[in-house]
Tab-separated table of C-alpha atoms and ligand atoms in Angstrom:
chain	number	residue	atom	x	y	z
A	16	MET	CA	-15.947	0.839	25.690
A	17	THR	CA	-19.237	-0.986	26.052
A	18	GLY	CA	-21.863	-1.562	23.418
A	19	VAL	CA	-23.035	-4.101	20.886
A	20	ASP	CA	-20.209	-6.388	19.799
A	21	HIS	CA	-18.917	-5.637	16.283
A	22	PRO	CA	-16.286	-8.220	15.318
A	23	GLY	CA	-13.221	-6.716	13.627
A	24	SER	CA	-14.063	-3.248	14.835
A	25	VAL	CA	-11.559	-1.049	16.687
A	26	GLU	CA	-13.102	0.635	19.710
A	27	PRO	CA	-12.184	4.153	20.887
A	28	ASN	CA	-8.720	4.085	22.549
A	29	GLY	CA	-7.692	1.360	20.094
A	30	VAL	CA	-4.610	1.799	17.903
A	31	ILE	CA	-4.468	2.212	14.125
A	32	GLY	CA	-1.109	1.364	12.552
A	33	ILE	CA	-0.172	3.473	9.522
A	34	LEU	CA	2.536	2.488	7.044
A	35	GLY	CA	4.060	5.712	5.702
A	36	GLY	CA	4.505	9.003	7.513
A	37	GLY	CA	3.974	11.786	4.978
A	38	GLN	CA	1.288	14.449	5.030
A	39	LEU	CA	-1.418	11.873	4.280
A	40	GLY	CA	-0.368	9.865	7.340
A	41	ARG	CA	-0.304	13.064	9.355
A	42	MET	CA	-3.877	14.002	8.377
A	43	LEU	CA	-5.049	10.402	8.973
A	44	ALA	CA	-3.513	10.490	12.467
A	45	MET	CA	-5.240	13.799	13.234
A	46	ALA	CA	-8.605	12.422	12.074
A	47	ALA	CA	-8.101	9.286	14.179
A	48	ALA	CA	-7.265	11.359	17.247
A	49	ARG	CA	-10.545	13.252	16.884
A	50	LEU	CA	-12.363	9.922	17.142
A	51	GLY	CA	-10.435	8.924	20.277
A	52	LEU	CA	-8.229	6.473	18.380
A	53	ARG	CA	-4.447	6.401	18.674
A	54	THR	CA	-2.044	5.947	15.794
A	55	HIS	CA	1.300	4.224	15.483
A	56	VAL	CA	3.121	5.368	12.351
A	57	TYR	CA	5.767	3.192	10.686
A	58	CYS	CA	8.097	5.093	8.389
A	59	PRO	CA	11.605	4.468	7.043
A	60	ASP	CA	12.496	8.186	7.031
A	61	GLU	CA	14.226	9.609	10.061
A	62	TYR	CA	12.018	12.679	10.179
A	63	PHE	CA	8.469	12.500	8.833
A	64	PRO	CA	5.447	14.825	8.970
A	65	ALA	CA	3.165	12.338	10.770
A	66	ALA	CA	5.659	11.989	13.639
A	67	ASP	CA	4.439	15.265	15.196
A	68	VAL	CA	0.879	14.000	15.662
A	69	ALA	CA	1.114	10.224	16.204
A	70	ALA	CA	0.998	8.574	19.627
A	71	ALA	CA	3.769	6.150	18.655
A	72	LYS	CA	6.265	5.851	15.835
A	73	THR	CA	8.662	3.296	14.443
A	74	ASN	CA	11.534	4.422	12.279
A	75	ALA	CA	12.577	1.281	10.366
A	76	SER	CA	12.709	-0.076	6.839
A	77	TYR	CA	9.834	-1.926	5.163
A	78	THR	CA	12.007	-5.044	5.106
A	79	ASP	CA	12.872	-5.106	8.829
A	80	GLU	CA	10.842	-8.137	9.950
A	81	ASN	CA	11.595	-7.682	13.651
A	82	ALA	CA	10.386	-4.087	13.591
A	83	LEU	CA	7.339	-5.053	11.495
A	84	ALA	CA	6.377	-7.870	13.882
A	85	THR	CA	6.684	-5.570	16.921
A	86	PHE	CA	4.633	-2.929	15.114
A	87	ALA	CA	1.932	-5.469	14.185
A	88	ALA	CA	1.691	-6.642	17.799
A	89	SER	CA	1.176	-3.064	19.032
A	90	VAL	CA	-1.826	-2.127	16.851
A	91	ASP	CA	-5.405	-3.291	16.225
A	92	VAL	CA	-5.468	-2.760	12.464
A	93	ILE	CA	-2.917	-1.593	9.885
A	94	THR	CA	-3.452	0.715	6.921
A	95	TYR	CA	-1.139	2.560	4.521
A	96	GLU	CA	-0.904	6.124	3.245
A	97	PHE	CA	1.503	5.322	0.446
A	98	GLU	CA	0.848	2.971	-2.501
A	99	ASN	CA	4.472	1.952	-2.913
A	100	VAL	CA	4.685	0.055	0.364
A	101	PRO	CA	6.204	-3.261	-0.826
A	102	VAL	CA	3.587	-6.002	-1.260
A	103	GLU	CA	6.043	-8.302	0.606
A	104	THR	CA	5.757	-6.027	3.661
A	105	VAL	CA	1.986	-6.451	3.704
A	106	ALA	CA	2.329	-10.214	3.112
A	107	PHE	CA	4.669	-10.439	6.111
A	108	LEU	CA	2.281	-8.432	8.317
A	109	LEU	CA	-0.579	-10.748	7.296
A	110	SER	CA	1.606	-13.785	8.072
A	111	VAL	CA	2.026	-12.604	11.664
A	112	GLY	CA	-1.731	-12.278	12.026
A	113	ALA	CA	-2.223	-8.554	11.361
A	114	CYS	CA	-5.389	-7.173	9.769
A	115	VAL	CA	-4.325	-4.927	6.846
A	116	ARG	CA	-6.920	-2.674	5.193
A	117	PRO	CA	-7.163	-2.115	2.237
A	118	GLY	CA	-5.517	-5.481	1.490
A	119	ALA	CA	-2.513	-6.512	-0.583
A	120	MET	CA	-4.580	-6.893	-3.779
A	121	ALA	CA	-5.233	-3.146	-4.005
A	122	LEU	CA	-1.492	-2.472	-3.710
A	123	GLU	CA	-0.650	-5.076	-6.338
A	124	MET	CA	-3.097	-3.538	-8.808
A	125	ALA	CA	-2.067	0.059	-8.191
A	126	GLN	CA	1.724	-0.398	-8.129
A	127	ASP	CA	2.047	-1.424	-11.753
A	128	ARG	CA	0.471	0.843	-14.374
A	129	LEU	CA	0.114	-2.028	-16.863
A	130	VAL	CA	-1.590	-4.366	-14.372
A	131	GLU	CA	-3.785	-1.458	-13.254
A	132	LYS	CA	-4.897	-0.617	-16.821
A	133	GLU	CA	-5.710	-4.281	-17.550
A	134	PHE	CA	-7.644	-4.536	-14.270
A	135	VAL	CA	-9.794	-1.424	-14.759
A	136	GLY	CA	-10.267	-2.269	-18.451
A	137	GLY	CA	-11.520	-5.693	-17.326
A	138	LEU	CA	-14.152	-3.930	-15.220
A	139	GLY	CA	-15.439	-2.247	-18.366
A	140	ALA	CA	-13.928	1.204	-17.749
A	141	ALA	CA	-12.531	3.076	-20.766
A	142	THR	CA	-8.760	3.679	-20.655
A	143	ALA	CA	-6.296	5.393	-22.995
A	144	LEU	CA	-4.923	3.105	-25.700
A	145	PHE	CA	-1.846	1.453	-24.197
A	146	HIS	CA	1.026	-0.877	-25.046
A	147	ALA	CA	3.618	-2.600	-22.834
A	148	VAL	CA	7.136	-1.351	-23.555
A	149	ASN	CA	10.242	-3.367	-22.678
A	150	ASP	CA	12.710	-2.147	-25.315
A	151	LEU	CA	13.036	0.117	-28.363
A	152	ALA	CA	11.273	-2.395	-30.621
A	153	SER	CA	8.171	-2.544	-28.398
A	154	LEU	CA	8.244	1.262	-28.074
A	155	ASP	CA	8.225	1.519	-31.857
A	156	ALA	CA	5.372	-1.015	-32.104
A	157	GLY	CA	3.486	0.842	-29.333
A	158	LEU	CA	3.689	4.149	-31.190
A	159	LYS	CA	2.143	2.476	-34.238
A	160	LYS	CA	-0.704	1.238	-32.032
A	161	VAL	CA	-1.471	4.299	-29.856
A	162	GLY	CA	-0.418	7.035	-32.302
A	163	ARG	CA	1.209	10.380	-31.515
A	164	PRO	CA	1.304	12.314	-29.266
A	165	ALA	CA	1.884	9.593	-26.680
A	166	ILE	CA	3.141	9.382	-23.107
A	167	LEU	CA	5.734	6.861	-21.984
A	168	LYS	CA	5.491	6.055	-18.248
A	169	THR	CA	7.455	3.646	-16.084
A	170	ARG	CA	5.193	0.812	-14.910
A	171	ARG	CA	6.316	1.252	-11.309
A	172	LEU	CA	7.226	4.030	-8.869
A	173	GLY	CA	6.207	7.081	-10.908
A	174	TYR	CA	4.398	9.928	-9.125
A	175	ASP	CA	3.722	13.635	-9.579
A	176	GLY	CA	4.763	13.467	-13.247
A	177	LYS	CA	8.059	11.687	-12.441
A	178	GLY	CA	9.106	8.656	-14.512
A	179	GLN	CA	7.234	9.812	-17.596
A	180	THR	CA	7.968	11.591	-20.847
A	181	ARG	CA	5.946	12.736	-23.854
A	182	LEU	CA	6.543	11.858	-27.468
A	183	THR	CA	5.207	14.436	-29.875
A	184	GLU	CA	5.910	15.476	-33.474
A	185	ALA	CA	7.848	18.437	-32.014
A	186	ASP	CA	10.160	16.046	-30.090
A	187	ILE	CA	10.851	14.128	-33.258
A	188	ASP	CA	11.695	17.376	-35.094
A	189	LEU	CA	13.891	18.425	-32.156
A	190	HIS	CA	15.920	15.227	-32.365
A	191	GLY	CA	16.093	15.354	-36.152
A	192	ALA	CA	14.850	11.773	-36.548
A	193	PHE	CA	12.169	9.441	-35.201
A	194	GLU	CA	14.794	6.854	-34.109
A	195	LYS	CA	16.708	9.471	-32.096
A	196	ALA	CA	13.512	10.729	-30.427
A	197	ILE	CA	12.455	7.279	-29.283
A	198	GLU	CA	15.966	6.520	-28.008
A	199	PHE	CA	15.812	9.744	-25.996
A	200	ALA	CA	12.367	8.904	-24.571
A	201	TRP	CA	13.515	5.391	-23.643
A	202	ALA	CA	16.549	6.861	-21.833
A	203	GLU	CA	14.252	9.380	-20.067
A	204	VAL	CA	12.366	6.526	-18.363
A	205	GLY	CA	15.655	4.844	-17.455
A	206	ALA	CA	15.022	1.949	-19.901
A	207	ALA	CA	12.705	0.530	-17.195
A	208	PRO	CA	9.656	-1.654	-17.993
A	209	SER	CA	7.108	0.921	-19.124
A	210	ILE	CA	3.715	1.527	-20.628
A	211	LEU	CA	3.045	3.724	-23.634
A	212	GLU	CA	-0.284	5.565	-23.522
A	213	GLY	CA	-2.065	7.396	-26.279
A	214	PHE	CA	-2.599	11.050	-25.380
A	215	VAL	CA	-6.182	11.639	-24.234
A	216	PRO	CA	-7.475	14.969	-25.605
A	217	PHE	CA	-9.338	15.783	-22.420
A	218	GLU	CA	-11.416	18.850	-21.676
A	219	ARG	CA	-10.915	18.562	-17.926
A	220	GLU	CA	-9.678	16.180	-15.260
A	221	ILE	CA	-11.810	14.996	-12.360
A	222	SER	CA	-11.445	12.543	-9.534
A	223	ILE	CA	-13.785	10.607	-7.313
A	224	ILE	CA	-12.929	9.955	-3.697
A	225	GLY	CA	-14.845	6.868	-2.607
A	226	ALA	CA	-14.955	4.724	0.501
A	227	ARG	CA	-16.008	1.161	1.192
A	228	GLY	CA	-16.704	0.008	4.720
A	229	ALA	CA	-15.900	-3.346	6.308
A	230	GLU	CA	-19.438	-4.515	5.553
A	231	GLY	CA	-19.301	-3.492	1.893
A	232	ASP	CA	-21.223	-0.214	2.135
A	233	ILE	CA	-20.014	2.514	-0.252
A	234	ARG	CA	-19.962	6.302	0.068
A	235	LEU	CA	-18.790	8.672	-2.674
A	236	TYR	CA	-17.792	12.324	-2.397
A	237	ASP	CA	-18.782	14.774	-5.116
A	238	PRO	CA	-16.491	14.708	-8.180
A	239	THR	CA	-13.591	17.124	-7.877
A	240	GLU	CA	-12.148	19.060	-10.801
A	241	ASN	CA	-8.348	18.999	-10.860
A	242	VAL	CA	-5.752	21.195	-12.529
A	243	HIS	CA	-2.140	20.002	-12.768
A	244	ALA	CA	0.977	22.082	-13.384
A	245	ASN	CA	4.226	20.310	-14.331
A	246	GLY	CA	2.609	16.948	-13.555
A	247	ILE	CA	1.747	17.998	-9.967
A	248	LEU	CA	-1.780	18.695	-8.728
A	249	LYS	CA	-2.225	22.443	-8.328
A	250	THR	CA	-5.919	22.951	-7.568
A	251	SER	CA	-8.992	20.852	-6.837
A	252	SER	CA	-12.417	22.463	-7.043
A	253	VAL	CA	-15.931	21.433	-6.151
A	254	PRO	CA	-18.375	21.399	-7.737
A	255	ALA	CA	-16.711	20.080	-10.905
A	256	ALA	CA	-18.125	21.407	-14.185
A	257	VAL	CA	-19.511	18.029	-15.284
A	258	SER	CA	-23.030	16.793	-15.949
A	259	GLU	CA	-24.880	14.551	-13.538
A	260	ALA	CA	-24.581	11.729	-16.065
A	261	THR	CA	-20.767	12.065	-16.167
A	262	ALA	CA	-20.604	12.185	-12.370
A	263	GLU	CA	-22.752	9.084	-12.129
A	264	ILE	CA	-20.625	7.077	-14.546
A	265	ALA	CA	-17.423	8.107	-12.742
A	266	GLY	CA	-19.006	7.132	-9.417
A	267	ALA	CA	-20.026	3.746	-10.829
A	268	VAL	CA	-16.450	3.084	-12.003
A	269	ALA	CA	-15.115	3.953	-8.528
A	270	ALA	CA	-17.710	1.667	-6.896
A	271	ASN	CA	-16.796	-1.182	-9.291
A	272	ILE	CA	-13.129	-0.858	-8.335
A	273	LEU	CA	-13.978	-0.854	-4.615
A	274	ASN	CA	-16.176	-3.938	-4.926
A	275	ALA	CA	-13.829	-5.863	-7.242
A	276	LEU	CA	-10.969	-5.451	-4.757
A	277	ASP	CA	-13.183	-6.247	-1.743
A	278	TYR	CA	-11.709	-2.979	-0.585
A	279	VAL	CA	-11.925	-1.452	2.889
A	280	GLY	CA	-10.927	2.214	3.086
A	281	VAL	CA	-10.767	5.279	0.839
A	282	VAL	CA	-9.695	5.218	-2.811
A	283	GLY	CA	-8.928	8.114	-5.175
A	284	VAL	CA	-9.837	7.526	-8.823
A	285	GLU	CA	-8.640	9.974	-11.503
A	286	PHE	CA	-10.455	10.487	-14.801
A	287	PHE	CA	-10.111	12.472	-18.004
A	288	VAL	CA	-13.357	14.049	-19.234
A	289	LEU	CA	-13.671	14.279	-23.010
A	290	PRO	CA	-15.592	17.001	-24.852
A	291	GLY	CA	-19.187	15.715	-24.727
A	292	GLY	CA	-18.784	14.287	-21.218
A	293	ALA	CA	-17.496	10.728	-21.799
A	294	ILE	CA	-14.853	9.656	-19.277
A	295	VAL	CA	-11.568	7.772	-19.510
A	296	ILE	CA	-9.977	6.466	-16.317
A	297	ASN	CA	-6.376	7.549	-15.760
A	298	GLU	CA	-5.433	5.733	-12.551
A	299	PHE	CA	-6.471	4.995	-8.991
A	300	ALA	CA	-4.615	5.381	-5.718
A	301	PRO	CA	-5.413	2.887	-2.921
A	302	ARG	CA	-5.333	5.553	-0.232
A	303	VAL	CA	-6.590	8.972	0.705
A	304	HIS	CA	-5.869	11.344	-2.160
A	305	ASN	CA	-4.568	14.877	-2.599
A	306	SER	CA	-7.662	15.816	-4.633
A	307	GLY	CA	-9.792	14.965	-1.565
A	308	HIS	CA	-8.155	17.436	0.812
A	309	TRP	CA	-11.035	19.865	0.365
A	310	THR	CA	-13.251	17.400	2.281
A	311	LEU	CA	-11.456	18.445	5.496
A	312	ASP	CA	-13.189	21.807	5.298
A	313	GLY	CA	-16.056	21.192	2.879
A	314	CYS	CA	-17.736	18.169	4.500
A	315	ALA	CA	-18.768	17.075	7.976
A	316	VAL	CA	-16.749	13.864	7.526
A	317	SER	CA	-13.463	14.257	5.644
A	318	GLN	CA	-11.811	11.596	3.488
A	319	PHE	CA	-9.302	11.086	6.327
A	320	GLU	CA	-11.983	10.427	8.922
A	321	GLN	CA	-13.854	8.261	6.402
A	322	HIS	CA	-10.748	6.131	5.856
A	323	ILE	CA	-10.181	5.744	9.590
A	324	ARG	CA	-13.864	4.841	10.080
A	325	ALA	CA	-13.634	2.211	7.330
A	326	VAL	CA	-10.427	0.528	8.503
A	327	ALA	CA	-11.587	0.650	12.132
A	328	GLY	CA	-14.832	-1.068	11.131
A	329	TRP	CA	-17.012	1.895	12.118
A	330	PRO	CA	-20.105	3.050	10.224
A	331	LEU	CA	-19.118	5.289	7.313
A	332	GLY	CA	-19.961	8.986	7.612
A	333	ASP	CA	-22.034	11.263	5.408
A	334	PRO	CA	-19.896	12.462	2.448
A	335	ALA	CA	-22.257	15.346	1.570
A	336	ARG	CA	-20.570	18.659	0.772
A	337	HIS	CA	-21.706	21.643	2.833
A	338	SER	CA	-19.643	24.258	0.956
A	339	ASP	CA	-18.231	24.887	-2.473
A	340	ALA	CA	-14.448	24.823	-2.194
A	341	VAL	CA	-11.181	25.325	-4.045
A	342	MET	CA	-8.136	23.568	-2.619
A	343	GLU	CA	-4.746	24.917	-3.680
A	344	ASN	CA	-1.556	22.953	-3.036
A	345	LEU	CA	1.297	24.981	-1.589
A	346	ILE	CA	4.283	23.657	-3.484
A	347	GLY	CA	7.874	24.626	-2.645
A	348	ASP	CA	8.187	28.374	-2.070
A	349	ASP	CA	4.380	28.903	-2.203
A	350	VAL	CA	4.374	28.117	1.496
A	351	HIS	CA	6.250	31.309	2.382
A	352	ALA	CA	2.977	33.225	1.854
A	353	TRP	CA	1.457	31.415	4.877
A	354	ARG	CA	1.018	34.617	6.883
A	355	SER	CA	-1.074	36.425	4.272
A	356	MET	CA	-3.093	33.267	3.557
A	357	SER	CA	-3.792	32.843	7.243
A	358	GLU	CA	-5.435	36.279	7.199
A	359	GLN	CA	-7.772	35.574	4.270
A	360	LYS	CA	-11.456	35.168	4.991
A	361	ASN	CA	-12.811	31.635	4.496
A	362	ALA	CA	-9.304	30.310	3.815
A	363	CYS	CA	-8.470	27.128	5.730
A	364	LEU	CA	-4.706	26.777	5.922
A	365	HIS	CA	-3.014	23.410	6.447
A	366	LEU	CA	0.771	23.172	6.826
A	367	TYR	CA	2.520	19.814	6.950
A	368	GLY	CA	5.445	20.679	9.219
A	369	LYS	CA	8.096	19.897	6.579
A	370	ARG	CA	11.394	21.619	7.222
A	371	ASP	CA	12.750	22.511	3.769
A	372	ALA	CA	10.591	24.104	1.070
A	373	ARG	CA	12.282	22.279	-1.810
A	374	ALA	CA	11.021	22.860	-5.378
A	375	GLY	CA	8.139	20.519	-6.241
A	376	ARG	CA	7.590	19.505	-2.600
A	377	LYS	CA	4.049	19.615	-1.205
A	378	MET	CA	4.404	21.814	1.890
A	379	GLY	CA	0.759	22.427	2.724
A	380	HIS	CA	-2.554	23.396	1.171
A	381	VAL	CA	-5.179	26.064	1.542
A	382	THR	CA	-8.875	25.459	0.974
A	383	ARG	CA	-10.995	28.477	0.191
A	384	LEU	CA	-14.664	27.984	0.968
A	385	ARG	CA	-17.247	29.707	-1.147
B	427	AMP	P1	-0.225	10.419	-13.989
B	427	AMP	O1	1.071	10.378	-13.250
B	427	AMP	O2	-0.443	9.220	-14.838
B	427	AMP	O3	-1.391	10.709	-13.100
B	427	AMP	O4	-0.123	11.681	-14.951
B	427	AMP	C1	-0.025	13.010	-14.461
B	427	AMP	C2	-0.793	13.958	-15.364
B	427	AMP	O5	-0.280	13.890	-16.720
B	427	AMP	C3	-2.280	13.630	-15.511
B	427	AMP	O6	-3.027	14.121	-14.442
B	427	AMP	C4	-2.587	14.334	-16.835
B	427	AMP	O7	-2.678	15.718	-16.674
B	427	AMP	C5	-1.352	14.009	-17.665
B	427	AMP	N1	-1.521	12.734	-18.389
B	427	AMP	C6	-1.141	11.510	-17.951
B	427	AMP	N2	-1.482	10.542	-18.832
B	427	AMP	C7	-2.103	11.154	-19.864
B	427	AMP	C8	-2.674	10.706	-21.104
B	427	AMP	N3	-2.659	9.412	-21.467
B	427	AMP	N4	-3.246	11.636	-21.909
B	427	AMP	C9	-3.231	12.951	-21.568
B	427	AMP	N5	-2.698	13.433	-20.432
B	427	AMP	C10	-2.127	12.569	-19.595
C-alpha cells in the first residue's frame, strides 16, 4: 500500500500475531480481517475458537522457543488476548526482535494481584484495603487490618471468581471457630501466595474500556455497568447509572494506567462505585474485555477494532456510542436458546463456536440495542 510513511505501522495485508485463541482472539481476528489485515493465532490448545477465523495458526506451548521464533518471523506485530501469557514468552519474543504490544510491563502488573494493587495505588487510585497473605499467621494479621467480611484471592491465575473465597461472620459460625474458618479459607485458595481484600460495600460495578495508540493518544468508551453472578460477568449495560463526575474520575484512572505503562492497545479497568459516587478500582485487564463486547454493536469502532488499530499503529477510531445497549453473556446451557434469540428484534447474537456447553463456560453473547 502506498501513502505517507508511518514507522512501526502495519499496512493493510500485513499480519497481526495473537497469543491466545479464545473468543477474544476470535473477535480480534474478525476485526482485523475487516481492516484488510491477516491474523496468525498462537495457542497451546488443540482446538480453539479463533482457529475458525484466523489466516494462520500455530498450536504449540508458550515455552516452545522454536515455534515462538517461527511465529515471530511470520508476523508484523504481536499482541495477546489473554493476561496469563507467561512474561518469559514475551521476553523471548522481544529477544528475537518482535514488536509486542501492549508490552511485558502490562502483563507483569496485571498477573499478580498484589503487584497490581500496589501499582494502581501508587498512581493515586483508591483500592480496597489489602494485605499480602503467605500463611495462616499473615491471614490472621490481614483480617485484623482489613476487617470482616473479607475476600481471600490467589495472587496469580484467578479468573471468573476462581481462586477466591469469602470470609464472613457466617463462615466463622459455620466452622464453629475463627481458627477453623481461616484454615478452611486458606485451603480453599490452595495455600498459594494470596491477597486478602476488605469487602467493598459497593452500590454498583462499572468498567472503563480505554485505548492508547502508538503515539500516546487516548480514547475512552462510555462507562459500562456490570452485573456478576457466581463471580462471572452476566450483563453489561450502557449507559451506566453514574454521574458525569464519577465517569470522569474513572476515565482519568484508566488514562493514568495507560500512560504509566506506556501502553499500546485496549485495557479494561473494573471499578466498584460506592453510595455517593466515589470509586474504588478492583482490577485491570491488559486486553480487550468482556464488558466491552457491547461496542461491537453499539459503536462505529468496537474495542476489538480499536485494539487492532492501536497495535497496528493506525489512528484510533471514534469510541462514541450510537445506541444504548445491554450485553448478556451466554454461559453454559444459556446458548441453547440461540434460535429464539436470533429472532428477537434489535438482538445481535454472537456465538463463539465452542463445542461443549460446559457449566460456567462463556459460549457467546447477545447485545440488545435500545
Ligand atoms: P475479581 O475476580 O477480583 O474481579 O472478582 C470478581 C467479582 O467479585 C467482582 O466483580 C465483585 O463482584 C466481587 N468482588 C471482588 N473483590 C471484591 C471486594 N474486595 N469487595 C467486594 N466485592 C468484591
